[in-house]
Amino acid sequence: MSTDRMDEAMAYGTAQYADVIAHLQAAGLPATFTQTGGMCAALEVTLDNGQTLLITDAEDTLSWDRDTHQGWSVGRYPRHSEYDDGPLAFETTEDGSLSALLPLVHTVLGVTTT
């Protein structure tokens, strides 16, 4: 894929999830839209400790088109990890709403909320 087409694809994905990215950023999580290889989309958050959160659809990579997004999965990966090493923590929900995401992130981070 040419650089121009890749830039267009990434801009499209970022626009599709702009509200989710803004929601995560407002919660102090510096989220960005990324692709993890082979055009597999995800939202990525690099934590202060160097670990990474990858946020995808419940059953697969993040849908490029928000209209086909289904559920959420959040994995927390060690710093400098190849994602093939597996997550330190992983949670999923079939609820694809924006309100379902932060509680899932908090669970993966080990944050208790009252």
CSV table of C-alpha atoms in Angstrom, one decimal:
chain,number,residue,atom,x,y,z
A,1,MET,CA,0.0,0.0,0.0
A,2,SER,CA,1.4,3.4,-0.9
A,3,THR,CA,2.1,5.9,1.8
A,4,ASP,CA,-0.7,8.2,0.6
A,5,ARG,CA,-3.2,5.4,0.8
A,6,MET,CA,-2.0,4.3,4.2
A,7,ASP,CA,-2.3,7.9,5.5
A,8,GLU,CA,-5.8,8.0,4.1
A,9,ALA,CA,-6.8,4.7,5.7
A,10,MET,CA,-5.4,5.8,9.1
A,11,ALA,CA,-7.2,9.2,8.9
A,12,TYR,CA,-10.4,7.3,8.0
A,13,GLY,CA,-10.0,5.0,11.0
A,14,THR,CA,-9.2,7.8,13.3
A,15,ALA,CA,-12.3,9.7,12.2
A,16,GLN,CA,-14.5,6.6,12.7
A,17,TYR,CA,-13.4,6.3,16.3
A,18,ALA,CA,-12.9,10.0,17.1
A,19,ASP,CA,-15.5,10.0,19.9
A,20,VAL,CA,-13.9,6.9,21.5
A,21,ILE,CA,-10.4,8.4,21.3
A,22,ALA,CA,-11.7,11.6,22.9
A,23,HIS,CA,-13.5,9.7,25.6
A,24,LEU,CA,-10.3,7.7,26.5
A,25,GLN,CA,-8.1,10.9,26.3
A,26,ALA,CA,-10.6,12.7,28.6
A,27,ALA,CA,-10.0,9.8,31.1
A,28,GLY,CA,-6.3,10.4,30.9
A,29,LEU,CA,-5.5,7.6,28.5
A,30,PRO,CA,-3.6,8.8,25.5
A,31,ALA,CA,-5.4,6.7,22.8
A,32,THR,CA,-4.5,6.7,19.2
A,33,PHE,CA,-5.9,4.7,16.2
A,34,THR,CA,-3.3,2.3,14.9
A,35,GLN,CA,-2.9,-0.8,12.8
A,36,THR,CA,-0.9,-3.7,14.3
A,37,GLY,CA,0.2,-5.2,11.0
A,38,GLY,CA,-1.7,-6.6,8.0
A,39,MET,CA,-4.1,-3.6,8.3
A,40,CYS,CA,-5.5,-5.0,11.6
A,41,ALA,CA,-6.9,-2.0,13.3
A,42,ALA,CA,-6.9,-1.2,17.0
A,43,LEU,CA,-6.9,1.6,19.5
A,44,GLU,CA,-3.6,1.9,21.3
A,45,VAL,CA,-2.8,3.4,24.7
A,46,THR,CA,0.8,3.6,25.9
A,47,LEU,CA,0.8,3.7,29.7
A,48,ASP,CA,3.2,5.7,31.8
A,49,ASN,CA,5.0,2.4,32.8
A,50,GLY,CA,5.6,1.5,29.2
A,51,GLN,CA,2.9,-1.1,29.0
A,52,THR,CA,0.4,-0.9,26.2
A,53,LEU,CA,-3.4,-1.3,26.0
A,54,LEU,CA,-4.8,-2.6,22.7
A,55,ILE,CA,-8.5,-2.1,22.2
A,56,THR,CA,-10.4,-4.0,19.5
A,57,ASP,CA,-13.8,-5.5,18.8
A,58,ALA,CA,-14.9,-8.3,21.1
A,59,GLU,CA,-14.1,-11.1,18.7
A,60,ASP,CA,-11.5,-9.7,16.3
A,61,THR,CA,-9.6,-6.7,15.3
A,62,LEU,CA,-11.2,-3.3,15.5
A,63,SER,CA,-13.6,-2.8,12.6
A,64,TRP,CA,-12.5,-0.1,10.2
A,65,ASP,CA,-16.1,1.0,9.8
A,66,ARG,CA,-17.7,2.0,13.1
A,67,ASP,CA,-21.1,0.8,11.8
A,68,THR,CA,-19.8,-2.8,11.9
A,69,HIS,CA,-18.1,-2.5,15.3
A,70,GLN,CA,-19.2,-5.2,17.8
A,71,GLY,CA,-18.3,-5.3,21.5
A,72,TRP,CA,-14.9,-4.5,23.0
A,73,SER,CA,-11.8,-6.4,24.0
A,74,VAL,CA,-9.0,-4.8,26.0
A,75,GLY,CA,-5.6,-6.3,26.4
A,76,ARG,CA,-2.7,-5.0,28.5
A,77,TYR,CA,0.7,-5.9,27.2
A,78,PRO,CA,4.2,-5.7,28.7
A,79,ARG,CA,6.5,-2.9,27.7
A,80,HIS,CA,8.5,-3.6,24.5
A,81,SER,CA,6.4,-6.6,23.9
A,82,GLU,CA,5.7,-8.3,20.6
A,83,TYR,CA,1.9,-8.7,20.9
A,84,ASP,CA,2.4,-12.3,20.1
A,85,ASP,CA,3.7,-12.8,23.7
A,86,GLY,CA,0.2,-12.5,25.0
A,87,PRO,CA,-1.5,-10.0,27.3
A,88,LEU,CA,-0.8,-9.6,31.0
A,89,ALA,CA,-4.6,-9.0,31.4
A,90,PHE,CA,-7.5,-9.3,29.0
A,91,GLU,CA,-11.2,-8.6,29.2
A,92,THR,CA,-14.0,-8.6,26.7
A,93,THR,CA,-17.6,-7.6,26.5
A,94,GLU,CA,-20.3,-8.0,23.8
A,95,ASP,CA,-21.5,-4.4,24.7
A,96,GLY,CA,-20.0,-2.2,22.0
A,97,SER,CA,-21.2,1.1,23.6
A,98,LEU,CA,-18.9,3.9,24.6
A,99,SER,CA,-20.1,3.6,28.2
A,100,ALA,CA,-19.0,-0.1,28.4
A,101,LEU,CA,-15.4,0.6,27.4
A,102,LEU,CA,-13.9,2.5,30.4
A,103,PRO,CA,-15.1,-0.1,33.0
A,104,LEU,CA,-13.4,-2.8,30.9
A,105,VAL,CA,-10.2,-0.7,30.7
A,106,HIS,CA,-10.3,-0.2,34.5
A,107,THR,CA,-10.7,-4.0,35.0
A,108,VAL,CA,-7.6,-4.7,32.8
A,109,LEU,CA,-5.7,-2.0,34.7
A,110,GLY,CA,-6.7,-3.4,38.0
A,111,VAL,CA,-8.4,-0.2,39.0
A,112,THR,CA,-11.3,-0.5,41.4
A,113,THR,CA,-14.1,2.0,41.2
A,114,THR,CA,-16.9,2.6,43.6
